[in-house]
mmCIF file with all atom_site columns, C-alpha atoms in Angstrom:
data_model
loop_
_atom_site.group_PDB
_atom_site.id
_atom_site.type_symbol
_atom_site.label_atom_id
_atom_site.label_alt_id
_atom_site.label_comp_id
_atom_site.label_asym_id
_atom_site.label_entity_id
_atom_site.label_seq_id
_atom_site.pdbx_PDB_ins_code
_atom_site.Cartn_x
_atom_site.Cartn_y
_atom_site.Cartn_z
_atom_site.occupancy
_atom_site.B_iso_or_equiv
_atom_site.pdbx_formal_charge
_atom_site.auth_seq_id
_atom_site.auth_comp_id
_atom_site.auth_asym_id
_atom_site.auth_atom_id
_atom_site.pdbx_PDB_model_num
ATOM 1  C CA . MET A 1 1  ? 101.052 86.195  98.897  1.00 41.00 ? 1496 MET A CA 1
ATOM 2  C CA . THR A 1 2  ? 97.343  86.040  97.486  1.00 37.00 ? 1497 THR A CA 1
ATOM 3  C CA . GLY A 1 3  ? 95.705  89.506  98.019  1.00 38.00 ? 1498 GLY A CA 1
ATOM 4  C CA . PHE A 1 4  ? 97.949  91.975  96.221  1.00 45.00 ? 1499 PHE A CA 1
ATOM 5  C CA . GLY A 1 5  ? 98.356  93.196  92.465  1.00 46.00 ? 1500 GLY A CA 1
ATOM 6  C CA . GLU A 1 6  ? 101.404 92.029  90.826  1.00 48.00 ? 1501 GLU A CA 1
ATOM 7  C CA . ASP A 1 7  ? 103.147 95.276  91.718  1.00 51.00 ? 1502 ASP A CA 1
ATOM 8  C CA . TRP A 1 8  ? 103.501 95.268  95.375  1.00 48.00 ? 1503 TRP A CA 1
ATOM 9  C CA . PRO A 1 9  ? 107.256 93.646  95.490  1.00 51.00 ? 1504 PRO A CA 1
ATOM 10 C CA . ASN A 1 10 ? 108.216 96.787  93.743  1.00 50.00 ? 1505 ASN A CA 1
ATOM 11 C CA . ASP A 1 11 ? 106.865 99.393  95.331  1.00 50.00 ? 1506 ASP A CA 1
ATOM 12 C CA . GLY A 1 12 ? 110.019 101.090 96.550  1.00 49.00 ? 1507 GLY A CA 1
ATOM 13 C CA . LEU A 1 13 ? 112.121 98.289  98.265  1.00 52.00 ? 1508 LEU A CA 1
ATOM 14 C CA . ASP A 1 14 ? 114.902 97.317  95.987  1.00 53.00 ? 1509 ASP A CA 1
ATOM 15 C CA . VAL A 1 15 ? 114.863 93.601  96.520  1.00 51.00 ? 1510 VAL A CA 1
ATOM 16 C CA . PRO A 1 16 ? 117.058 91.242  94.552  1.00 51.00 ? 1511 PRO A CA 1
ATOM 17 C CA . SER A 1 17 ? 115.717 89.029  91.726  1.00 51.00 ? 1512 SER A CA 1
ATOM 18 C CA . ALA A 1 18 ? 117.041 85.808  90.245  1.00 47.00 ? 1513 ALA A CA 1
ATOM 19 C CA . ASP A 1 19 ? 118.526 87.550  87.189  1.00 48.00 ? 1514 ASP A CA 1
ATOM 20 C CA . ASN A 1 20 ? 120.945 88.910  89.785  1.00 54.00 ? 1515 ASN A CA 1
ATOM 21 C CA . GLY A 1 21 ? 122.744 85.804  90.576  1.00 60.00 ? 1516 GLY A CA 1
ATOM 22 C CA . LEU A 1 22 ? 124.598 83.211  88.396  1.00 68.00 ? 1517 LEU A CA 1
ATOM 23 C CA . TRP A 1 23 ? 122.699 80.208  87.626  1.00 70.00 ? 1518 TRP A CA 1
ATOM 24 C CA . VAL A 1 24 ? 123.808 76.309  87.496  1.00 75.00 ? 1519 VAL A CA 1
ATOM 25 C CA . ALA A 1 25 ? 123.005 74.117  84.653  1.00 79.00 ? 1520 ALA A CA 1
ATOM 26 C CA . GLY A 1 26 ? 121.237 71.145  86.781  1.00 81.00 ? 1521 GLY A CA 1
ATOM 27 C CA . VAL A 1 27 ? 120.443 72.536  89.791  1.00 81.00 ? 1522 VAL A CA 1
ATOM 28 C CA . ASP A 1 28 ? 116.699 72.618  90.942  1.00 84.00 ? 1523 ASP A CA 1
ATOM 29 C CA . TYR A 1 29 ? 116.115 76.389  91.825  1.00 88.00 ? 1524 TYR A CA 1
ATOM 30 C CA . ILE A 1 30 ? 112.131 75.972  91.355  1.00 91.00 ? 1525 ILE A CA 1
ATOM 31 C CA . ALA A 1 31 ? 112.125 73.581  94.496  1.00 93.00 ? 1526 ALA A CA 1
ATOM 32 C CA . GLY A 1 32 ? 114.402 75.671  96.354  1.00 93.00 ? 1527 GLY A CA 1
ATOM 33 C CA . TRP A 1 33 ? 112.552 78.798  95.759  1.00 94.00 ? 1528 TRP A CA 1
ATOM 34 C CA . ARG A 1 34 ? 108.944 76.778  96.212  1.00 95.00 ? 1529 ARG A CA 1
ATOM 35 C CA . GLU A 1 35 ? 109.970 76.330  100.000 1.00 96.00 ? 1530 GLU A CA 1
ATOM 36 C CA . ALA A 1 36 ? 111.402 79.899  100.647 1.00 96.00 ? 1531 ALA A CA 1
ATOM 37 C CA . ARG A 1 37 ? 108.057 81.406  99.348  1.00 97.00 ? 1532 ARG A CA 1
ATOM 38 C CA . GLU A 1 38 ? 106.140 79.159  101.657 1.00 97.00 ? 1533 GLU A CA 1
ATOM 39 C CA . ALA A 1 39 ? 108.037 80.437  104.900 1.00 98.00 ? 1534 ALA A CA 1
ATOM 40 C CA . ALA A 1 40 ? 108.107 84.002  103.126 1.00 97.00 ? 1535 ALA A CA 1
ATOM 41 C CA . ASP A 1 41 ? 104.320 84.015  102.881 1.00 97.00 ? 1536 ASP A CA 1
ATOM 42 C CA . ARG A 1 42 ? 103.903 82.755  106.239 1.00 98.00 ? 1537 ARG A CA 1
ATOM 43 C CA . LEU A 1 43 ? 106.411 85.489  107.411 1.00 98.00 ? 1538 LEU A CA 1
ATOM 44 C CA . ASN A 1 44 ? 104.528 88.389  105.746 1.00 98.00 ? 1539 ASN A CA 1
ATOM 45 C CA . ARG A 1 45 ? 101.667 87.309  107.098 1.00 98.00 ? 1540 ARG A CA 1
ATOM 46 C CA . ALA A 1 46 ? 102.923 87.396  110.735 1.00 97.00 ? 1541 ALA A CA 1
ATOM 47 C CA . LEU A 1 47 ? 104.343 90.924  109.984 1.00 97.00 ? 1542 LEU A CA 1
ATOM 48 C CA . LEU A 1 48 ? 100.941 92.310  108.713 1.00 97.00 ? 1543 LEU A CA 1
ATOM 49 C CA . GLY A 1 49 ? 99.121  90.618  111.929 1.00 96.00 ? 1544 GLY A CA 1
ATOM 50 C CA . ALA A 1 50 ? 101.854 92.208  113.922 1.00 95.00 ? 1545 ALA A CA 1
ATOM 51 C CA . GLY A 1 51 ? 100.249 95.737  112.159 1.00 95.00 ? 1546 GLY A CA 1
ATOM 52 C CA . LEU A 1 52 ? 103.229 96.031  109.908 1.00 97.00 ? 1547 LEU A CA 1
ATOM 53 C CA . GLU A 1 53 ? 103.047 97.236  106.223 1.00 96.00 ? 1548 GLU A CA 1
ATOM 54 C CA . LEU A 1 54 ? 104.488 95.112  103.442 1.00 96.00 ? 1549 LEU A CA 1
ATOM 55 C CA . SER A 1 55 ? 105.606 98.556  101.537 1.00 96.00 ? 1550 SER A CA 1
ATOM 56 C CA . ALA A 1 56 ? 107.933 98.551  104.407 1.00 97.00 ? 1551 ALA A CA 1
ATOM 57 C CA . VAL A 1 57 ? 108.919 95.597  105.542 1.00 97.00 ? 1552 VAL A CA 1
ATOM 58 C CA . ARG A 1 58 ? 108.827 92.102  104.162 1.00 97.00 ? 1553 ARG A CA 1
ATOM 59 C CA . ALA A 1 59 ? 110.055 88.628  103.576 1.00 98.00 ? 1554 ALA A CA 1
ATOM 60 C CA . VAL A 1 60 ? 111.072 87.600  99.864  1.00 97.00 ? 1555 VAL A CA 1
ATOM 61 C CA . ALA A 1 61 ? 111.661 83.694  98.472  1.00 96.00 ? 1556 ALA A CA 1
ATOM 62 C CA . SER A 1 62 ? 115.326 83.451  96.571  1.00 93.00 ? 1557 SER A CA 1
ATOM 63 C CA . THR A 1 63 ? 117.473 80.703  96.363  1.00 91.00 ? 1558 THR A CA 1
ATOM 64 C CA . SER A 1 64 ? 121.512 80.719  96.579  1.00 88.00 ? 1559 SER A CA 1
ATOM 65 C CA . GLU A 1 65 ? 123.746 79.514  93.987  1.00 85.00 ? 1560 GLU A CA 1
ATOM 66 C CA . ASP A 1 66 ? 123.017 75.853  94.926  1.00 87.00 ? 1561 ASP A CA 1
ATOM 67 C CA . GLY A 1 67 ? 119.059 76.088  94.744  1.00 89.00 ? 1562 GLY A CA 1
ATOM 68 C CA . ARG A 1 68 ? 118.294 75.943  98.178  1.00 91.00 ? 1563 ARG A CA 1
ATOM 69 C CA . GLY A 1 69 ? 115.808 78.222  99.291  1.00 93.00 ? 1564 GLY A CA 1
ATOM 70 C CA . VAL A 1 70 ? 116.612 81.678  101.400 1.00 94.00 ? 1565 VAL A CA 1
ATOM 71 C CA . VAL A 1 71 ? 114.567 84.014  102.693 1.00 97.00 ? 1566 VAL A CA 1
ATOM 72 C CA . LEU A 1 72 ? 115.549 87.792  102.228 1.00 97.00 ? 1567 LEU A CA 1
ATOM 73 C CA . LEU A 1 73 ? 113.851 89.845  104.917 1.00 97.00 ? 1568 LEU A CA 1
ATOM 74 C CA . THR A 1 74 ? 113.879 93.255  103.419 1.00 97.00 ? 1569 THR A CA 1
ATOM 75 C CA . GLY A 1 75 ? 112.598 96.552  104.888 1.00 97.00 ? 1570 GLY A CA 1
ATOM 76 C CA . TRP A 1 76 ? 113.025 100.465 105.642 1.00 97.00 ? 1571 TRP A CA 1
ATOM 77 C CA . PRO A 1 77 ? 115.462 100.541 108.840 1.00 97.00 ? 1572 PRO A CA 1
ATOM 78 C CA . ASP A 1 78 ? 112.479 102.446 110.922 1.00 97.00 ? 1573 ASP A CA 1
ATOM 79 C CA . THR A 1 79 ? 110.579 99.353  110.507 1.00 97.00 ? 1574 THR A CA 1
ATOM 80 C CA . VAL A 1 80 ? 112.670 96.886  110.521 1.00 97.00 ? 1575 VAL A CA 1
ATOM 81 C CA . ASP A 1 81 ? 114.022 98.649  114.103 1.00 97.00 ? 1576 ASP A CA 1
ATOM 82 C CA . ARG A 1 82 ? 109.702 98.491  115.176 1.00 96.00 ? 1577 ARG A CA 1
ATOM 83 C CA . LEU A 1 83 ? 110.280 94.668  113.976 1.00 96.00 ? 1578 LEU A CA 1
ATOM 84 C CA . ALA A 1 84 ? 113.142 94.413  116.581 1.00 96.00 ? 1579 ALA A CA 1
ATOM 85 C CA . ASP A 1 85 ? 111.343 95.874  118.761 1.00 95.00 ? 1580 ASP A CA 1
ATOM 86 C CA . LEU A 1 86 ? 108.699 93.456  118.160 1.00 94.00 ? 1581 LEU A CA 1
ATOM 87 C CA . LEU A 1 87 ? 110.568 90.715  118.785 1.00 93.00 ? 1582 LEU A CA 1
ATOM 88 C CA . GLU A 1 88 ? 112.266 91.856  121.673 1.00 94.00 ? 1583 GLU A CA 1
ATOM 89 C CA . ALA A 1 89 ? 109.717 92.779  123.668 1.00 93.00 ? 1584 ALA A CA 1
ATOM 90 C CA . HIS A 1 90 ? 108.149 88.961  123.190 1.00 91.00 ? 1585 HIS A CA 1
ATOM 91 C CA . ALA A 1 91 ? 111.070 87.816  124.323 1.00 91.00 ? 1586 ALA A CA 1
ATOM 92 C CA . HIS A 1 92 ? 111.393 89.397  127.420 1.00 89.00 ? 1587 HIS A CA 1
ATOM 93 C CA . GLY A 1 93 ? 107.710 89.018  127.916 1.00 87.00 ? 1588 GLY A CA 1
ATOM 94 C CA . ALA A 1 94 ? 107.671 85.159  126.967 1.00 66.00 ? 1589 ALA A CA 1
ATOM 95 C CA . GLY A 1 95 ? 110.987 84.614  129.800 1.00 56.00 ? 1590 GLY A CA 1
ATOM 96 C CA . GLY A 1 96 ? 113.539 84.086  126.934 1.00 60.00 ? 1591 GLY A CA 1
ATOM 97 C CA . ALA A 1 97 ? 114.651 84.235  123.143 1.00 57.00 ? 1592 ALA A CA 1
ATOM 98 C CA . VAL A 1 98 ? 112.185 83.660  120.187 1.00 48.00 ? 1593 VAL A CA 1
#
């Protein structure tokens, strides 16, 4: 995400990194990660727009073992509960699922 210093992902929430998994030769992890990064950035902008702080909840790009992009949502339980409340309120107000 733009507008943040390089340390913003490491401000207290433990986020798994690529170093935590097994890398397989010949698998294009970069393409999957880029796709996940775009989706994570979009979700992070939405979280900010909803009034949530990225230091308390955020989307993080990663990849699976086969190179597919994966977006992880990580956060403090109280903030994730607040996000769930927002999503449930939206679902009920819109007359259906989000």
